[in-house]
Short mmCIF file of C-alpha atoms and ligand atoms in Angstrom, two decimals:
data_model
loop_
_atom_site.label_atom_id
_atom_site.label_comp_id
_atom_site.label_asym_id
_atom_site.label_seq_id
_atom_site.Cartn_x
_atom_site.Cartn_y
_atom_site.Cartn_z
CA UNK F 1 52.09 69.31 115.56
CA UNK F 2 52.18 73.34 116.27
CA UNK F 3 53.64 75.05 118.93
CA UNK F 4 50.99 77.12 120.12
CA UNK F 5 50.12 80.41 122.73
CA UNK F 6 46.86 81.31 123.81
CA UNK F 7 44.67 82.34 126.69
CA UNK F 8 42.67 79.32 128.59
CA UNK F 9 38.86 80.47 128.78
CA UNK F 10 38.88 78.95 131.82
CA UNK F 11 40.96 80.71 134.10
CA UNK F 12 41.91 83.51 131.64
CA UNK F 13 45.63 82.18 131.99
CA UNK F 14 48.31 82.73 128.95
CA UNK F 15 50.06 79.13 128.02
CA UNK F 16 52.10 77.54 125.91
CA UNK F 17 51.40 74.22 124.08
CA UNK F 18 51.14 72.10 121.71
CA UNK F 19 48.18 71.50 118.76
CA UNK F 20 47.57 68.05 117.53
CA UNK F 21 44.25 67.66 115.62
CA UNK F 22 42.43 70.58 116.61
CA UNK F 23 43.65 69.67 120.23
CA UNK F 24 45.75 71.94 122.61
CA UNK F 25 47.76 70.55 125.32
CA UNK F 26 50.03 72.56 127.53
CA UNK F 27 53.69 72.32 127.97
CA UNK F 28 54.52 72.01 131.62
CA UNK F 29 56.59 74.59 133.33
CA UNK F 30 57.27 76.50 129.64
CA UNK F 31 56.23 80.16 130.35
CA UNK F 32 56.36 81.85 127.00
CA UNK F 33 57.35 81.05 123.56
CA UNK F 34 60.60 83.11 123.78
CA UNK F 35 61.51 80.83 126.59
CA UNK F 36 61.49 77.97 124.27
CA UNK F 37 63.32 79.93 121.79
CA UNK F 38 66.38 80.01 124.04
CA UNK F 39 66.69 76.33 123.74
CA UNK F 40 69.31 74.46 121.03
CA UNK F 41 67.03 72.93 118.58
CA UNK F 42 67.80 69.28 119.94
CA UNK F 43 66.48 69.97 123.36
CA UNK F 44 63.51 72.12 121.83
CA UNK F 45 63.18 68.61 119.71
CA UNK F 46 63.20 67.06 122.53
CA UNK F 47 61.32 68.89 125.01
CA UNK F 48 58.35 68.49 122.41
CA UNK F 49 58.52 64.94 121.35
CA UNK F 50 58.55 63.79 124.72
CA UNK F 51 55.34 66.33 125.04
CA UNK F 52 53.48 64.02 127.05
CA UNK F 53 56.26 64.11 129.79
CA UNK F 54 55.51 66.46 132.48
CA UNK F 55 52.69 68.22 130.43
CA UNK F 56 49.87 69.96 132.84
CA UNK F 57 46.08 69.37 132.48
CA UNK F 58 43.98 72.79 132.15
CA UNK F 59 43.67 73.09 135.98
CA UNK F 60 46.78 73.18 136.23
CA UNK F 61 47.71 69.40 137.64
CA UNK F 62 50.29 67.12 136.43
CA UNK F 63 48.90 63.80 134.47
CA UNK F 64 50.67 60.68 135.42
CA UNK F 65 51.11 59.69 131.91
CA UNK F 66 52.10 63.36 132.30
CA UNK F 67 49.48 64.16 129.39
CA UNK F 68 47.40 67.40 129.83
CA UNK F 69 43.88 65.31 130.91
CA UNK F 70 43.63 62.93 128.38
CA UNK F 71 43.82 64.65 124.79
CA UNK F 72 43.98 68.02 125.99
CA UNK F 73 41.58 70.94 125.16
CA UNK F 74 39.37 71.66 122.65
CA UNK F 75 39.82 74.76 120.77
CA UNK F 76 36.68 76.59 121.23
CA UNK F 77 37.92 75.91 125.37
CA UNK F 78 41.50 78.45 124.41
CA UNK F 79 41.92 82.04 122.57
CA UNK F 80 44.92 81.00 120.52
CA UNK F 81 47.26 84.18 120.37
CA UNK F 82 50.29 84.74 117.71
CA UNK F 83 52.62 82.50 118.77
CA UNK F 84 55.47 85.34 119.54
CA UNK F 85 55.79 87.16 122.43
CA UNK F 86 58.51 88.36 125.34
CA UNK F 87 61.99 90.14 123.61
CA UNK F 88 61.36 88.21 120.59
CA UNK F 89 61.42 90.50 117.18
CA UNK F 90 59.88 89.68 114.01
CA UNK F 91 62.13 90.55 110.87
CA UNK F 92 61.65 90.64 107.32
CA UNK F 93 63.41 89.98 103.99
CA UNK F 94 63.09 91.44 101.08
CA UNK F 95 63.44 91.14 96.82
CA UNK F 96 63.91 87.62 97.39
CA UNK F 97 61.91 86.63 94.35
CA UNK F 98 62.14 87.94 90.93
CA UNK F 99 58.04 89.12 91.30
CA UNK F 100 59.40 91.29 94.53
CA UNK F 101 62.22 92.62 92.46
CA UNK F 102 59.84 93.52 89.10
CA UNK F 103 57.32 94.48 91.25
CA UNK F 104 59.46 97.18 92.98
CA UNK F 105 61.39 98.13 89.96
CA UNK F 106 57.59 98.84 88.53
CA UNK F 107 56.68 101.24 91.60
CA UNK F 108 60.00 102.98 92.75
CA UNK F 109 61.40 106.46 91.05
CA UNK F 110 64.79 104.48 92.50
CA UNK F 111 64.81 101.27 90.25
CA UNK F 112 68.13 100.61 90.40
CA UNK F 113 68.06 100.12 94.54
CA UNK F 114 66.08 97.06 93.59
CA UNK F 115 67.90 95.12 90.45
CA UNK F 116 71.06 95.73 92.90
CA UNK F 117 69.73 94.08 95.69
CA UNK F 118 68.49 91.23 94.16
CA UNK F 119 71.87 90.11 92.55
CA UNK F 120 73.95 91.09 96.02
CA UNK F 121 75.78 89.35 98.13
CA UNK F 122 73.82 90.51 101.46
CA UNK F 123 70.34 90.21 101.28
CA UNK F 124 67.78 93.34 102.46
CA UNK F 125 66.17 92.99 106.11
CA UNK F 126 64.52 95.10 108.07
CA UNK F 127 62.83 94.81 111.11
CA UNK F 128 58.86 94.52 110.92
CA UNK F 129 57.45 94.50 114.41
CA UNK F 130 58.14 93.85 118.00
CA UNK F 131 56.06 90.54 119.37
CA UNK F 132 52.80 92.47 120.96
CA UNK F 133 52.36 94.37 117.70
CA UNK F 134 51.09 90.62 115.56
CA UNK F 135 48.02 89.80 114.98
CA UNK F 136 46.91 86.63 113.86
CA UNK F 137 44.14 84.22 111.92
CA UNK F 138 40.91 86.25 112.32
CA UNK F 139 42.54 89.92 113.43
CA UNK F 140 42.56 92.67 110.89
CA UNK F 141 45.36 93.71 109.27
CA UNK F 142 45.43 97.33 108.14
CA UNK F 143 46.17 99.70 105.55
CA UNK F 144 47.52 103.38 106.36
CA UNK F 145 45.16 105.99 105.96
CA UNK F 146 47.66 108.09 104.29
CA UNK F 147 48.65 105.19 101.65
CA UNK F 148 45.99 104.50 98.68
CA UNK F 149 48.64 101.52 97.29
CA UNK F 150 48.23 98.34 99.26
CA UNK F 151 48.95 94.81 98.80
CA UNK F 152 49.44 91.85 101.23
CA UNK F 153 52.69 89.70 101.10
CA UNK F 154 52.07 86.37 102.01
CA UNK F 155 55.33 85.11 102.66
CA UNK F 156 56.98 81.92 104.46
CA UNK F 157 58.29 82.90 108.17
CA UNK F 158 61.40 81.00 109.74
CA UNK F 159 61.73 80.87 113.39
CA UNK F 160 65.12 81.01 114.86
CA UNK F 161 66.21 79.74 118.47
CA UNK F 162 69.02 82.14 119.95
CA UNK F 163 71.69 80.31 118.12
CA UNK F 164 70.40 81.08 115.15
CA UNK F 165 69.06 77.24 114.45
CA UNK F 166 65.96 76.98 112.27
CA UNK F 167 63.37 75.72 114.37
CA UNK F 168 59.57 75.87 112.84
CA UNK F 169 57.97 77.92 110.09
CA UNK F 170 55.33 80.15 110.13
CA UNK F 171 53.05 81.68 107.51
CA UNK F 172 53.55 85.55 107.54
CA UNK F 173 51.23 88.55 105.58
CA UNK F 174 53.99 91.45 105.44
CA UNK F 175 51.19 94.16 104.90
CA UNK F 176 52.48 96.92 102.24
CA UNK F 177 52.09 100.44 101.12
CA UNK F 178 53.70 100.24 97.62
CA UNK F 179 52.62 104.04 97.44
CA UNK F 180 54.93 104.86 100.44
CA UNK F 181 57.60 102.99 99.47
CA UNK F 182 57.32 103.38 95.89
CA UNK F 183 58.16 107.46 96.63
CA UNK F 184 61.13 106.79 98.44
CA UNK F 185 62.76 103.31 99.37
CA UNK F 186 64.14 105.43 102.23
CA UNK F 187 60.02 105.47 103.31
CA UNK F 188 60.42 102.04 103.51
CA UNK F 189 59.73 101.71 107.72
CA UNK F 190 56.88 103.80 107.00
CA UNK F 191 55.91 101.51 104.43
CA UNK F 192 56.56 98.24 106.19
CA UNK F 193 55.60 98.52 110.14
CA UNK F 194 52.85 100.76 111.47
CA UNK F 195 49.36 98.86 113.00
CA UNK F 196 48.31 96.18 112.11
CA UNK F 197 50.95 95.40 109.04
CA UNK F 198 52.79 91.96 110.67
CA UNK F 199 50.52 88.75 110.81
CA UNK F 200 51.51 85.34 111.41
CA UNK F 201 49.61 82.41 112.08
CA UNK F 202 48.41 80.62 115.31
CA UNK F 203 50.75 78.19 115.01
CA UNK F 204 54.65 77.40 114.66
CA UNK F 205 55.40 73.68 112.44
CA UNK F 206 58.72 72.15 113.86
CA UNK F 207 61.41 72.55 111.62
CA UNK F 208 61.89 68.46 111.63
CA UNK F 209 58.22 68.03 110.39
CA UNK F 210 58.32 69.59 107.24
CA UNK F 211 59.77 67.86 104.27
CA UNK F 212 61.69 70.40 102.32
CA UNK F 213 60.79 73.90 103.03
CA UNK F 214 62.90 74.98 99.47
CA UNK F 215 59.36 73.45 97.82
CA UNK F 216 56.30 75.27 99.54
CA UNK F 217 53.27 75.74 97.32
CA UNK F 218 52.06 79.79 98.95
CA UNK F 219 48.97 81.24 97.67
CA UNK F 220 46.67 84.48 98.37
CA UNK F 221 43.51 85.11 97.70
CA UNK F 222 41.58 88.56 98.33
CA UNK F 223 37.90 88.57 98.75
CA UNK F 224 35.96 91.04 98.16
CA UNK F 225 31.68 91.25 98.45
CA UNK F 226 31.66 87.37 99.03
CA UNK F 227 34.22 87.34 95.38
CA UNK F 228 37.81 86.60 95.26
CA UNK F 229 38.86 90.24 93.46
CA UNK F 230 42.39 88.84 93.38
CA UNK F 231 45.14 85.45 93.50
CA UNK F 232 47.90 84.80 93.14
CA UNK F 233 50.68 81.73 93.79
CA UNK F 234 53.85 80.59 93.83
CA UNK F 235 56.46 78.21 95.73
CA UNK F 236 59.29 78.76 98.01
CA UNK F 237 61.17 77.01 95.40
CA UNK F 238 61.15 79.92 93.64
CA UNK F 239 63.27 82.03 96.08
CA UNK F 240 66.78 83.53 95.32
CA UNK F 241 68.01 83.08 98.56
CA UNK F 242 68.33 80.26 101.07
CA UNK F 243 66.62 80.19 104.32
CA UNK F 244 69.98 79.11 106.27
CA UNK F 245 71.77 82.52 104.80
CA UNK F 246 69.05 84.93 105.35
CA UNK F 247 69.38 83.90 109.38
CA UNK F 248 73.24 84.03 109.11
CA UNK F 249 73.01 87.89 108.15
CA UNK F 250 70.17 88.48 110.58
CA UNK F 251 72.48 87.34 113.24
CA UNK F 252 75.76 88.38 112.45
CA UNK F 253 74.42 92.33 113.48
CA UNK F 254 73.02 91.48 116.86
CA UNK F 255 72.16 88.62 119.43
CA UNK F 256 68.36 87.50 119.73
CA UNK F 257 68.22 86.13 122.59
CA UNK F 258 64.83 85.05 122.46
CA UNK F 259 65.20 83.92 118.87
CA UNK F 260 64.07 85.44 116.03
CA UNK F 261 61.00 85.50 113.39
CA UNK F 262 62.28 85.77 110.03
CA UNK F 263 59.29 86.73 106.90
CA UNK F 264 61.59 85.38 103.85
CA UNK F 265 60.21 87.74 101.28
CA UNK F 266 56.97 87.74 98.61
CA UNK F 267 56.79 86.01 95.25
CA UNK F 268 53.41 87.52 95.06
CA UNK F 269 52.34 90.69 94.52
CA UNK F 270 49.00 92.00 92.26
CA UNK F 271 49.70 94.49 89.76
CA UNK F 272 49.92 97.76 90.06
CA UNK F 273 45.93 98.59 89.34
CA UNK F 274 44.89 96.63 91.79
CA UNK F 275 44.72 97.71 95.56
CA UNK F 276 43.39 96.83 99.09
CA UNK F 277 40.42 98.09 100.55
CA UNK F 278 38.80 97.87 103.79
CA UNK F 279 36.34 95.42 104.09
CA UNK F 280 38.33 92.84 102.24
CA UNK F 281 39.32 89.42 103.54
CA UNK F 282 43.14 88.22 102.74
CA UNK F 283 43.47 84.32 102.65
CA UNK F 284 47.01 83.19 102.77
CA UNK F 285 48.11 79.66 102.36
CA UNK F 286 51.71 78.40 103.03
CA UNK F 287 51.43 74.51 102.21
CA UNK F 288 52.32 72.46 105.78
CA UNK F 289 53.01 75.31 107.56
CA UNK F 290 49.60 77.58 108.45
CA UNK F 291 47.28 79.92 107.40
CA UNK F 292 46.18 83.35 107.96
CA UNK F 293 42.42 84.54 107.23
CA UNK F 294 42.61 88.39 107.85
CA UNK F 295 39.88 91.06 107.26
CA UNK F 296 41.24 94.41 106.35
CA UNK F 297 40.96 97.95 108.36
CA UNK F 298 41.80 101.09 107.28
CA UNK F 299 43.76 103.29 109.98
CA UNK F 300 45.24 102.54 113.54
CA UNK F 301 41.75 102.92 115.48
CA UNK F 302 40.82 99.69 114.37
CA UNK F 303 44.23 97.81 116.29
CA UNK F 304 44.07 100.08 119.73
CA UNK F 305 43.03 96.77 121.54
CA UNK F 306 46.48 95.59 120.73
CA UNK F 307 47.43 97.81 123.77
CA UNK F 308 44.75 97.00 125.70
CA UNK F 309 45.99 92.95 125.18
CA UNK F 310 49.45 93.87 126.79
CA UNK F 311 47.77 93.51 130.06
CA UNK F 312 44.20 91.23 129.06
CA UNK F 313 44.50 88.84 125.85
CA UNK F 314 40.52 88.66 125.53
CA UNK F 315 40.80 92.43 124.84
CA UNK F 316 41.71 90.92 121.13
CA UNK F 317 38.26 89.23 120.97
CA UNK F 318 36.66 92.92 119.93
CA UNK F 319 38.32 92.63 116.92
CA UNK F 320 37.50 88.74 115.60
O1 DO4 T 401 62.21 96.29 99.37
C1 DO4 T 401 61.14 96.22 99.82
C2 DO4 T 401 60.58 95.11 100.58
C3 DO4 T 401 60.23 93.97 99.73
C4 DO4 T 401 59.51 92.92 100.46
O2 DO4 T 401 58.98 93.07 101.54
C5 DO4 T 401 59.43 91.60 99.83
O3 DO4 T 401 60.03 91.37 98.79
O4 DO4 T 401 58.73 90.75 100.39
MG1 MG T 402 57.66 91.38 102.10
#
């Protein structure tokens, strides 16, 4: 099961729900994704499981088994839209593998920023991109037109309820310029968030449904011309952190009171000869969790409908 958001072709209406099989069914009277995000994890537990109780049917009515219709809508009937939205923030973490830390060590003219942070106590974050800024499956992602390094980080996202609970996993791309960042870590916003650099997939898995997120197999693949030009994998088991402790310093700065989305870091990154270019498709994998099939854009022209989608969602089917 997924916790989903998208647009209803059918009276052009934003919902939440729930994705079972390739089948969406609304969650009745839940508003947005942050809203559910404000919940303890029990009653978000709950609220779900008992999905079913008090769920609405597309037109809006109330089942009396309280399903949405019978098995809810097909997918070709929704536009599903990233699954983050309202005052919720996506963050990131970084040099949480040893591949992030050679990699950066590799590409910085400040090496020693990197070995440091890797064997510290507090772990780097930094903020990646406010909720209207994702994309997700099928959206481009860009590079910056003043880069000419690029690289996708596919990377396992935790979301957090306002108490700072784990509640579902995403998978994440945490779009790159190593040539920005590699001149000065201090470049690193520059680097990290600018249009179309956050995307996470359609859908959030429940915390409780996944076996043991320390042991997720993540893989990328770039194709270019029909040919996969690059892959790469590796498994959150891998990770020099734990999930729990990269939350506790997220919140111990600042509430997030419509929870949190937390991209734990990349143990894959291509070397330093190869680079993004537009026209490429990035396939990310995150084993249970989701996928993200994104092609790549060069500049910010290519993600003004994200503005346009503040106040129309279907203004995001220009770019799929
Ligand atoms: O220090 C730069 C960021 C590294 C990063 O995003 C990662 O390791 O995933
Ligand atoms: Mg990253």
């Amino acid at each position: 099961m997924e916790i989903v958001r998208y647009a209803d072709r059918s009276d052009r209406a934003v919902r939440v729900g729930v994705r079972r099989a390739g089948r969406v069914s609304p969650l009745a009277g839940v508003g947005s994704v942050s809203e559910l995000l404000r919940l303890p994890l029990a009653e978000l537990r709950g609220l779900l499981e008992g999905a079913g109780a008090g769920a609405v049917g597309s037109d809006g009515s109330v089942g009396t088994d309280g399903r949405s219709g019978s098995d809810g809508l097909d997918e070709s009937q929704v536009l599903l839209l990233p699954p983050v939205d309202g005052l919720t923030e996506v963050w990131a973490s970084g040099v949480t593998y040893e591949r992030s830390m050679a990699a950066r060590v590799e590409e910085s003219s400040q090496k020693d920023a990197y070995q440091k942070v890797y064997e510290a106590e507090r772990p780097e974050l930094f903020f990646k991109a406010p909720a209207w800024r994702v994309v997700t499956d099928g959206e481009p992602v860009a590079i910056r037109i003043d880069s000419g390094l690029d690289v996708p980080e596919p990377e396992l996202g935790v979301v957090a309820n306002a108490y700072g609970e784990i509640v579902g996993y995403v998978a994440c791309n945490d779009m790159s310029s190593r040539a920005i960042e590699g001149e000065n870590p201090l470049y690193l916003p520059q680097a990290k968030v600018y249009a179309g650099s956050c995307a996470i997939s359609t859908g959030i898995r429940p915390a409780w449904e996944i076996s043991d997120a320390t042991s997720l197999d993540i893989s990328l693949a770039v194709v270019r011309d029909g040919q996969t030009a690059w892959k790469g994998e590796t498994s959150t088991a891998r990770m020099h952190r734990d999930l729990p402790t990269l939350v506790d310093y997220l919140f111990r700065g600042d509430a997030h009171p419509a929870g949190a989305f937390l991209a734990t870091g990349t143990g894959i990154i291509p070397e330093m000869s190869f680079t993004l270019a537009a026209g490429d498709r990035v396939e990310i994998e995150v084993a249970e969790v989701g996928v993200l099939s994104n092609p790549v854009v060069v500049g910010k022209e290519p993600l003004a409908w994200l503005v346009d989608a503040l106040s129309d969602p279907f203004a995001r089917e220009v770019a799929r």
